[in-house]
Short mmCIF file of N, CA and C in Angstrom, two decimals:
data_model
loop_
_atom_site.label_atom_id
_atom_site.label_comp_id
_atom_site.label_asym_id
_atom_site.label_seq_id
_atom_site.Cartn_x
_atom_site.Cartn_y
_atom_site.Cartn_z
N UNK A 195 -19.23 -23.49 -25.56
CA UNK A 195 -19.03 -22.71 -24.37
C UNK A 195 -19.74 -23.35 -23.18
N UNK A 196 -20.97 -23.84 -23.40
CA UNK A 196 -21.71 -24.47 -22.31
C UNK A 196 -21.01 -25.74 -21.83
N UNK A 197 -20.41 -26.48 -22.76
CA UNK A 197 -19.70 -27.70 -22.37
C UNK A 197 -18.52 -27.39 -21.45
N UNK A 198 -17.80 -26.34 -21.80
CA UNK A 198 -16.65 -25.96 -20.99
C UNK A 198 -17.11 -25.49 -19.60
N UNK A 199 -18.15 -24.68 -19.55
CA UNK A 199 -18.68 -24.20 -18.27
C UNK A 199 -19.16 -25.37 -17.41
N UNK A 200 -19.85 -26.33 -18.01
CA UNK A 200 -20.34 -27.50 -17.30
C UNK A 200 -19.16 -28.29 -16.72
N UNK A 201 -18.10 -28.45 -17.51
CA UNK A 201 -16.92 -29.19 -17.06
C UNK A 201 -16.27 -28.49 -15.86
N UNK A 202 -16.19 -27.17 -15.92
CA UNK A 202 -15.61 -26.40 -14.81
C UNK A 202 -16.43 -26.60 -13.53
N UNK A 203 -17.74 -26.52 -13.66
CA UNK A 203 -18.61 -26.67 -12.49
C UNK A 203 -18.54 -28.09 -11.94
N UNK A 204 -18.52 -29.09 -12.80
CA UNK A 204 -18.47 -30.48 -12.34
C UNK A 204 -17.13 -30.82 -11.70
N UNK A 205 -16.05 -30.28 -12.24
CA UNK A 205 -14.71 -30.60 -11.73
C UNK A 205 -14.45 -29.92 -10.39
N UNK A 206 -14.86 -28.67 -10.25
CA UNK A 206 -14.62 -27.94 -9.01
C UNK A 206 -13.18 -27.47 -8.93
N UNK A 207 -12.77 -27.07 -7.75
CA UNK A 207 -11.41 -26.57 -7.54
C UNK A 207 -10.45 -27.73 -7.47
N UNK A 208 -9.38 -27.62 -8.22
CA UNK A 208 -8.36 -28.66 -8.23
C UNK A 208 -7.09 -28.09 -7.63
N UNK A 209 -6.67 -28.62 -6.53
CA UNK A 209 -5.43 -28.19 -5.89
C UNK A 209 -4.80 -29.39 -5.21
N UNK A 210 -3.50 -29.33 -5.09
CA UNK A 210 -2.82 -30.42 -4.42
C UNK A 210 -3.15 -30.36 -2.93
N UNK A 211 -3.19 -31.50 -2.28
CA UNK A 211 -3.48 -31.47 -0.85
C UNK A 211 -2.35 -30.78 -0.09
N UNK A 212 -2.71 -30.17 1.00
CA UNK A 212 -1.73 -29.45 1.80
C UNK A 212 -0.74 -30.42 2.42
N UNK A 213 0.54 -30.06 2.44
CA UNK A 213 1.52 -30.90 3.12
C UNK A 213 1.29 -30.85 4.62
N UNK A 214 1.83 -31.80 5.32
CA UNK A 214 1.70 -31.81 6.78
C UNK A 214 2.30 -30.54 7.36
N UNK A 215 1.62 -29.96 8.31
CA UNK A 215 2.11 -28.75 8.94
C UNK A 215 3.23 -29.10 9.89
N UNK A 216 4.33 -28.37 9.77
CA UNK A 216 5.46 -28.61 10.65
C UNK A 216 5.10 -28.14 12.06
N UNK A 217 5.39 -28.98 13.01
CA UNK A 217 5.14 -28.60 14.40
C UNK A 217 6.13 -27.53 14.82
N UNK A 218 5.82 -26.85 15.84
CA UNK A 218 6.72 -25.80 16.30
C UNK A 218 5.98 -24.81 17.16
N UNK A 219 6.74 -23.90 17.68
CA UNK A 219 6.21 -22.88 18.57
C UNK A 219 5.48 -21.81 17.77
N UNK A 220 4.24 -21.56 18.12
CA UNK A 220 3.46 -20.49 17.50
C UNK A 220 3.60 -19.26 18.39
N UNK A 221 3.98 -18.10 17.81
CA UNK A 221 4.09 -16.90 18.65
C UNK A 221 2.78 -16.62 19.37
N UNK A 222 2.90 -16.14 20.60
CA UNK A 222 1.73 -15.88 21.43
C UNK A 222 0.76 -14.90 20.77
N UNK A 223 1.31 -13.89 20.09
CA UNK A 223 0.47 -12.89 19.42
C UNK A 223 -0.35 -13.50 18.29
N UNK A 224 0.17 -14.55 17.65
CA UNK A 224 -0.50 -15.16 16.50
C UNK A 224 -1.79 -15.84 16.90
N UNK A 225 -1.91 -16.27 18.15
CA UNK A 225 -3.13 -16.94 18.60
C UNK A 225 -4.33 -16.00 18.52
N UNK A 226 -4.10 -14.71 18.66
CA UNK A 226 -5.19 -13.74 18.62
C UNK A 226 -5.69 -13.47 17.21
N UNK A 227 -4.96 -13.94 16.19
CA UNK A 227 -5.34 -13.65 14.81
C UNK A 227 -6.39 -14.61 14.27
N UNK A 228 -6.72 -15.63 14.99
CA UNK A 228 -7.81 -16.55 14.66
C UNK A 228 -7.67 -17.20 13.29
N UNK A 229 -6.46 -17.63 12.94
CA UNK A 229 -6.28 -18.40 11.72
C UNK A 229 -6.15 -17.61 10.45
N UNK A 230 -6.10 -16.29 10.55
CA UNK A 230 -5.99 -15.45 9.37
C UNK A 230 -5.02 -14.31 9.66
N UNK A 231 -4.10 -14.07 8.73
CA UNK A 231 -3.13 -13.00 8.94
C UNK A 231 -3.02 -12.17 7.67
N UNK A 232 -3.14 -10.86 7.84
CA UNK A 232 -2.99 -9.91 6.75
C UNK A 232 -1.57 -9.37 6.82
N UNK A 233 -0.84 -9.43 5.71
CA UNK A 233 0.59 -9.15 5.72
C UNK A 233 0.92 -7.97 4.83
N UNK A 234 1.72 -7.07 5.36
CA UNK A 234 2.28 -5.97 4.56
C UNK A 234 3.76 -6.26 4.34
N UNK A 235 4.16 -6.32 3.09
CA UNK A 235 5.56 -6.59 2.76
C UNK A 235 6.33 -5.27 2.74
N UNK A 236 7.52 -5.28 3.35
CA UNK A 236 8.40 -4.12 3.35
C UNK A 236 9.77 -4.55 2.85
N UNK A 237 10.22 -3.96 1.75
CA UNK A 237 11.56 -4.19 1.23
C UNK A 237 12.46 -3.13 1.86
N UNK A 238 13.27 -3.55 2.83
CA UNK A 238 14.11 -2.60 3.56
C UNK A 238 15.47 -2.40 2.92
N UNK A 239 15.70 -3.00 1.75
CA UNK A 239 16.97 -2.83 1.05
C UNK A 239 17.50 -4.12 0.47
N UNK A 240 16.62 -5.01 0.06
CA UNK A 240 17.05 -6.32 -0.41
C UNK A 240 17.49 -6.29 -1.87
N UNK A 241 18.02 -7.41 -2.33
CA UNK A 241 18.46 -7.56 -3.72
C UNK A 241 17.33 -8.03 -4.62
N UNK A 242 16.14 -8.23 -4.06
CA UNK A 242 14.92 -8.69 -4.73
C UNK A 242 14.86 -10.20 -4.94
N UNK A 243 15.83 -10.95 -4.43
CA UNK A 243 15.75 -12.40 -4.49
C UNK A 243 14.59 -12.92 -3.65
N UNK A 244 14.43 -12.36 -2.46
CA UNK A 244 13.34 -12.77 -1.58
C UNK A 244 11.98 -12.41 -2.16
N UNK A 245 11.90 -11.28 -2.85
CA UNK A 245 10.63 -10.85 -3.43
C UNK A 245 10.16 -11.82 -4.50
N UNK A 246 11.10 -12.36 -5.26
CA UNK A 246 10.74 -13.35 -6.27
C UNK A 246 10.15 -14.58 -5.60
N UNK A 247 10.73 -15.01 -4.50
CA UNK A 247 10.23 -16.18 -3.78
C UNK A 247 8.90 -15.89 -3.08
N UNK A 248 8.69 -14.67 -2.61
CA UNK A 248 7.40 -14.29 -2.02
C UNK A 248 6.32 -14.36 -3.09
N UNK A 249 6.62 -13.83 -4.27
CA UNK A 249 5.65 -13.89 -5.37
C UNK A 249 5.31 -15.33 -5.71
N UNK A 250 6.30 -16.20 -5.66
CA UNK A 250 6.06 -17.61 -5.93
C UNK A 250 5.23 -18.26 -4.82
N UNK A 251 5.51 -17.89 -3.57
CA UNK A 251 4.76 -18.45 -2.44
C UNK A 251 3.28 -18.07 -2.48
N UNK A 252 2.98 -16.89 -3.00
CA UNK A 252 1.60 -16.44 -3.09
C UNK A 252 0.99 -16.71 -4.46
N UNK A 253 1.77 -17.33 -5.35
CA UNK A 253 1.29 -17.67 -6.68
C UNK A 253 0.43 -18.93 -6.67
N UNK A 254 0.02 -19.40 -7.84
CA UNK A 254 -0.91 -20.52 -7.92
C UNK A 254 -0.33 -21.87 -7.50
N UNK A 255 0.98 -22.05 -7.54
CA UNK A 255 1.55 -23.35 -7.19
C UNK A 255 1.54 -23.57 -5.69
N UNK A 256 2.05 -22.61 -4.92
CA UNK A 256 2.13 -22.78 -3.46
C UNK A 256 0.92 -22.20 -2.75
N UNK A 257 0.31 -21.16 -3.29
CA UNK A 257 -0.96 -20.60 -2.85
C UNK A 257 -1.04 -20.42 -1.33
N UNK A 258 -0.24 -19.51 -0.81
CA UNK A 258 -0.22 -19.25 0.63
C UNK A 258 -1.57 -18.73 1.15
N UNK A 259 -2.37 -18.17 0.26
CA UNK A 259 -3.67 -17.64 0.71
C UNK A 259 -4.60 -18.74 1.19
N UNK A 260 -4.43 -19.96 0.70
CA UNK A 260 -5.34 -21.02 1.16
C UNK A 260 -5.09 -21.40 2.62
N UNK A 261 -3.98 -20.93 3.18
CA UNK A 261 -3.68 -21.18 4.59
C UNK A 261 -4.01 -19.98 5.47
N UNK A 262 -4.66 -18.97 4.91
CA UNK A 262 -5.10 -17.83 5.70
C UNK A 262 -4.15 -16.65 5.70
N UNK A 263 -3.12 -16.65 4.86
CA UNK A 263 -2.19 -15.52 4.77
C UNK A 263 -2.52 -14.71 3.52
N UNK A 264 -2.59 -13.38 3.66
CA UNK A 264 -2.95 -12.55 2.52
C UNK A 264 -2.11 -11.28 2.55
N UNK A 265 -1.58 -10.90 1.39
CA UNK A 265 -0.83 -9.65 1.27
C UNK A 265 -1.80 -8.49 1.13
N UNK A 266 -1.53 -7.41 1.86
CA UNK A 266 -2.36 -6.21 1.78
C UNK A 266 -1.49 -5.02 1.41
N UNK A 267 -2.11 -3.96 0.91
CA UNK A 267 -1.38 -2.81 0.39
C UNK A 267 -1.08 -1.75 1.44
N UNK A 268 -1.73 -1.80 2.57
CA UNK A 268 -1.55 -0.75 3.57
C UNK A 268 -1.18 -1.35 4.92
N UNK A 269 -0.26 -0.73 5.64
CA UNK A 269 0.05 -1.23 6.98
C UNK A 269 -1.12 -1.07 7.95
N UNK A 270 -2.04 -0.16 7.65
CA UNK A 270 -3.21 0.01 8.52
C UNK A 270 -4.18 -1.16 8.41
N UNK A 271 -4.08 -1.93 7.34
CA UNK A 271 -4.92 -3.12 7.17
C UNK A 271 -4.21 -4.39 7.60
N UNK A 272 -2.95 -4.29 7.99
CA UNK A 272 -2.10 -5.46 8.24
C UNK A 272 -2.09 -5.88 9.70
N UNK A 273 -1.82 -7.18 9.87
CA UNK A 273 -1.57 -7.76 11.19
C UNK A 273 -0.08 -8.03 11.38
N UNK A 274 0.64 -8.14 10.27
CA UNK A 274 2.05 -8.52 10.32
C UNK A 274 2.83 -7.79 9.24
N UNK A 275 4.13 -7.62 9.49
CA UNK A 275 5.05 -7.09 8.50
C UNK A 275 5.97 -8.21 8.06
N UNK A 276 6.16 -8.32 6.76
CA UNK A 276 7.10 -9.28 6.18
C UNK A 276 8.25 -8.46 5.62
N UNK A 277 9.38 -8.44 6.33
CA UNK A 277 10.48 -7.55 5.99
C UNK A 277 11.60 -8.34 5.32
N UNK A 278 12.07 -7.83 4.19
CA UNK A 278 13.17 -8.46 3.46
C UNK A 278 14.33 -7.48 3.36
N UNK A 279 15.53 -8.04 3.32
CA UNK A 279 16.74 -7.25 3.13
C UNK A 279 17.26 -6.65 4.42
N UNK A 280 18.54 -6.23 4.39
CA UNK A 280 19.06 -5.51 5.55
C UNK A 280 18.42 -4.13 5.57
N UNK A 281 18.29 -3.56 6.73
CA UNK A 281 17.66 -2.24 6.82
C UNK A 281 18.72 -1.20 6.45
N UNK A 282 18.49 -0.51 5.34
CA UNK A 282 19.43 0.53 4.92
C UNK A 282 19.15 1.81 5.72
N UNK A 283 20.11 2.70 5.70
CA UNK A 283 19.93 3.97 6.44
C UNK A 283 18.73 4.74 5.92
N UNK A 284 18.49 4.66 4.61
CA UNK A 284 17.35 5.38 4.02
C UNK A 284 16.01 4.76 4.39
N UNK A 285 15.99 3.48 4.74
CA UNK A 285 14.73 2.79 5.06
C UNK A 285 14.48 2.62 6.55
N UNK A 286 15.43 3.00 7.38
CA UNK A 286 15.28 2.79 8.82
C UNK A 286 14.05 3.50 9.38
N UNK A 287 13.90 4.77 9.11
CA UNK A 287 12.76 5.53 9.62
C UNK A 287 11.45 5.06 8.97
N UNK A 288 11.50 4.74 7.68
CA UNK A 288 10.30 4.25 7.00
C UNK A 288 9.83 2.93 7.60
N UNK A 289 10.75 2.05 7.95
CA UNK A 289 10.37 0.77 8.58
C UNK A 289 9.76 1.03 9.95
N UNK A 290 10.34 1.93 10.71
CA UNK A 290 9.78 2.24 12.04
C UNK A 290 8.37 2.81 11.92
N UNK A 291 8.17 3.71 10.96
CA UNK A 291 6.84 4.30 10.78
C UNK A 291 5.82 3.27 10.31
N UNK A 292 6.25 2.40 9.41
CA UNK A 292 5.35 1.34 8.95
C UNK A 292 5.01 0.41 10.09
N UNK A 293 6.00 0.06 10.90
CA UNK A 293 5.79 -0.79 12.07
C UNK A 293 4.79 -0.15 13.02
N UNK A 294 4.93 1.14 13.27
CA UNK A 294 4.02 1.84 14.17
C UNK A 294 2.61 1.95 13.62
N UNK A 295 2.47 1.92 12.28
CA UNK A 295 1.15 2.03 11.65
C UNK A 295 0.34 0.74 11.74
N UNK A 296 1.00 -0.38 11.99
CA UNK A 296 0.31 -1.67 12.12
C UNK A 296 -0.28 -1.76 13.52
N UNK A 297 -1.56 -2.12 13.59
CA UNK A 297 -2.24 -2.20 14.88
C UNK A 297 -1.72 -3.37 15.71
N UNK A 298 -1.83 -3.21 17.02
CA UNK A 298 -1.47 -4.30 17.94
C UNK A 298 -2.54 -5.36 17.90
N UNK A 299 -2.30 -6.62 18.09
CA UNK A 299 -0.99 -7.24 18.23
C UNK A 299 -0.36 -7.40 16.86
N UNK A 300 0.79 -6.87 16.67
CA UNK A 300 1.45 -6.96 15.37
C UNK A 300 2.60 -7.95 15.44
N UNK A 301 2.83 -8.59 14.32
CA UNK A 301 3.93 -9.55 14.19
C UNK A 301 4.91 -9.02 13.15
N UNK A 302 6.18 -9.35 13.33
CA UNK A 302 7.20 -8.99 12.35
C UNK A 302 7.93 -10.26 11.95
N UNK A 303 7.99 -10.50 10.64
CA UNK A 303 8.68 -11.66 10.09
C UNK A 303 9.90 -11.16 9.34
N UNK A 304 11.09 -11.60 9.77
CA UNK A 304 12.33 -11.26 9.08
C UNK A 304 12.60 -12.38 8.08
N UNK A 305 12.50 -12.06 6.80
CA UNK A 305 12.58 -13.07 5.75
C UNK A 305 13.93 -13.01 5.05
N UNK A 306 14.68 -14.08 5.15
CA UNK A 306 15.97 -14.18 4.47
C UNK A 306 17.13 -13.85 5.38
N UNK A 307 18.32 -14.28 4.95
CA UNK A 307 19.52 -14.06 5.75
C UNK A 307 19.85 -12.59 5.93
N UNK A 308 19.58 -11.78 4.92
CA UNK A 308 19.88 -10.35 5.02
C UNK A 308 19.03 -9.69 6.10
N UNK A 309 17.77 -10.06 6.19
CA UNK A 309 16.89 -9.48 7.20
C UNK A 309 17.26 -9.99 8.59
N UNK A 310 17.76 -11.21 8.66
CA UNK A 310 18.11 -11.80 9.95
C UNK A 310 19.42 -11.27 10.51
N UNK A 311 20.47 -11.17 9.65
CA UNK A 311 21.77 -10.76 10.16
C UNK A 311 22.60 -9.96 9.15
N UNK A 312 21.94 -9.31 8.21
CA UNK A 312 22.52 -8.48 7.15
C UNK A 312 23.19 -9.29 6.04
N UNK A 313 23.34 -10.60 6.20
CA UNK A 313 23.89 -11.45 5.14
C UNK A 313 25.16 -10.92 4.53
N UNK A 314 25.21 -10.88 3.20
CA UNK A 314 26.41 -10.41 2.49
C UNK A 314 26.61 -8.91 2.63
N UNK A 315 25.58 -8.19 3.11
CA UNK A 315 25.68 -6.74 3.25
C UNK A 315 26.18 -6.31 4.63
N UNK A 316 26.54 -7.25 5.49
CA UNK A 316 27.01 -6.92 6.84
C UNK A 316 28.23 -6.01 6.76
N UNK A 317 28.18 -4.93 7.51
CA UNK A 317 29.29 -4.00 7.56
C UNK A 317 29.32 -2.97 6.44
N UNK A 318 28.36 -3.03 5.53
CA UNK A 318 28.33 -2.06 4.44
C UNK A 318 28.00 -0.66 4.98
N UNK A 319 28.53 0.36 4.35
CA UNK A 319 28.36 1.73 4.85
C UNK A 319 26.92 2.20 4.83
N UNK A 320 26.09 1.69 3.94
CA UNK A 320 24.71 2.15 3.83
C UNK A 320 23.73 1.34 4.64
N UNK A 321 24.20 0.36 5.40
CA UNK A 321 23.32 -0.54 6.15
C UNK A 321 23.24 -0.12 7.61
N UNK A 322 22.01 0.09 8.10
CA UNK A 322 21.78 0.44 9.49
C UNK A 322 21.84 -0.78 10.39
N UNK A 323 21.52 -1.96 9.85
CA UNK A 323 21.55 -3.19 10.63
C UNK A 323 20.50 -4.16 10.18
N UNK A 324 20.38 -5.24 10.94
CA UNK A 324 19.36 -6.25 10.66
C UNK A 324 18.00 -5.72 11.12
N UNK A 325 16.95 -6.41 10.75
CA UNK A 325 15.60 -5.97 11.11
C UNK A 325 15.44 -5.92 12.62
N UNK A 326 15.99 -6.89 13.34
CA UNK A 326 15.84 -6.92 14.80
C UNK A 326 16.56 -5.76 15.49
N UNK A 327 17.49 -5.09 14.77
CA UNK A 327 18.16 -3.91 15.32
C UNK A 327 17.25 -2.68 15.26
N UNK A 328 16.20 -2.74 14.45
CA UNK A 328 15.32 -1.59 14.25
C UNK A 328 13.96 -1.81 14.92
N UNK A 329 13.36 -2.99 14.73
CA UNK A 329 12.08 -3.33 15.35
C UNK A 329 12.16 -4.74 15.93
N UNK A 330 11.26 -5.07 16.84
CA UNK A 330 11.23 -6.41 17.43
C UNK A 330 10.76 -7.42 16.39
N UNK A 331 11.44 -8.56 16.32
CA UNK A 331 11.12 -9.60 15.35
C UNK A 331 10.51 -10.79 16.07
N UNK A 332 9.42 -11.33 15.52
CA UNK A 332 8.74 -12.49 16.11
C UNK A 332 9.12 -13.79 15.43
N UNK A 333 9.30 -13.76 14.11
CA UNK A 333 9.60 -14.97 13.33
C UNK A 333 10.74 -14.66 12.37
N UNK A 334 11.69 -15.59 12.28
CA UNK A 334 12.79 -15.46 11.32
C UNK A 334 12.76 -16.64 10.37
N UNK A 335 12.92 -16.35 9.08
CA UNK A 335 12.94 -17.40 8.05
C UNK A 335 14.32 -17.36 7.40
N UNK A 336 15.17 -18.38 7.63
CA UNK A 336 16.51 -18.38 7.05
C UNK A 336 16.50 -18.72 5.57
N UNK A 337 17.60 -18.36 4.90
CA UNK A 337 17.77 -18.71 3.50
C UNK A 337 18.18 -17.51 2.69
N UNK A 338 18.86 -17.78 1.59
CA UNK A 338 19.31 -16.71 0.71
C UNK A 338 19.08 -17.11 -0.74
N UNK A 339 17.91 -16.87 -1.26
CA UNK A 339 16.65 -16.53 -0.60
C UNK A 339 15.97 -17.80 -0.08
N UNK A 340 15.06 -17.66 0.88
CA UNK A 340 14.33 -18.83 1.35
C UNK A 340 13.42 -19.37 0.26
N UNK A 341 13.26 -20.68 0.24
CA UNK A 341 12.40 -21.31 -0.77
C UNK A 341 10.93 -21.01 -0.45
N UNK A 342 10.08 -21.02 -1.46
CA UNK A 342 8.65 -20.76 -1.22
C UNK A 342 8.04 -21.70 -0.19
N UNK A 343 8.50 -22.95 -0.17
CA UNK A 343 7.97 -23.90 0.82
C UNK A 343 8.26 -23.44 2.24
N UNK A 344 9.45 -22.86 2.45
CA UNK A 344 9.83 -22.38 3.78
C UNK A 344 9.02 -21.15 4.16
N UNK A 345 8.74 -20.30 3.19
CA UNK A 345 7.92 -19.11 3.45
C UNK A 345 6.50 -19.52 3.83
N UNK A 346 5.94 -20.45 3.07
CA UNK A 346 4.58 -20.93 3.35
C UNK A 346 4.54 -21.62 4.71
N UNK A 347 5.57 -22.40 5.04
CA UNK A 347 5.61 -23.08 6.34
C UNK A 347 5.63 -22.06 7.49
N UNK A 348 6.39 -20.99 7.33
CA UNK A 348 6.42 -19.95 8.36
C UNK A 348 5.06 -19.27 8.51
N UNK A 349 4.40 -19.01 7.38
CA UNK A 349 3.08 -18.37 7.44
C UNK A 349 2.05 -19.32 8.03
N UNK A 350 2.16 -20.60 7.74
CA UNK A 350 1.24 -21.58 8.34
C UNK A 350 1.46 -21.66 9.85
N UNK A 351 2.68 -21.43 10.28
CA UNK A 351 2.94 -21.39 11.72
C UNK A 351 2.22 -20.25 12.40
N UNK A 352 2.01 -19.16 11.66
CA UNK A 352 1.28 -18.02 12.22
C UNK A 352 -0.23 -18.22 12.19
N UNK A 353 -0.72 -18.81 11.10
CA UNK A 353 -2.17 -18.98 10.98
C UNK A 353 -2.68 -20.22 11.69
N UNK A 354 -1.81 -21.19 11.92
CA UNK A 354 -2.23 -22.42 12.58
C UNK A 354 -2.95 -23.38 11.67
N UNK A 355 -2.94 -23.14 10.37
CA UNK A 355 -3.65 -24.00 9.42
C UNK A 355 -2.73 -25.00 8.79
#
């Protein structure tokens, strides 16, 4: 047991080096977050494809937390909302209330094609619209579903790391 503990201490943390950060426009509100963003995820009616990729982005391989992004359980603790799926009629009011519960300056990230423009659910009877039809959106991440690398790149754009 001591040998294993010694090896762990001597080796330290092993992680792949961070890829180069993609240049781009950082939202003005993100500058106030000082390199750290607390995120509340809201599933507004998705098929769960994006949720699988979010779990992967925050998992041990991509480790979005090392860039200053962290998922939180309450909108009152959040700086940003990560919204997936088209906004269904049943989730429209819940999304608005969650949005209002996040303190200013708040950011909204529309993740995936469904959140951006309703994707394959466009025109469906139960869909109220895209996320931008319900709340103001600061960052959009395209893809159906977006790859974990794209999710991490978008979050790095917010944290500046």
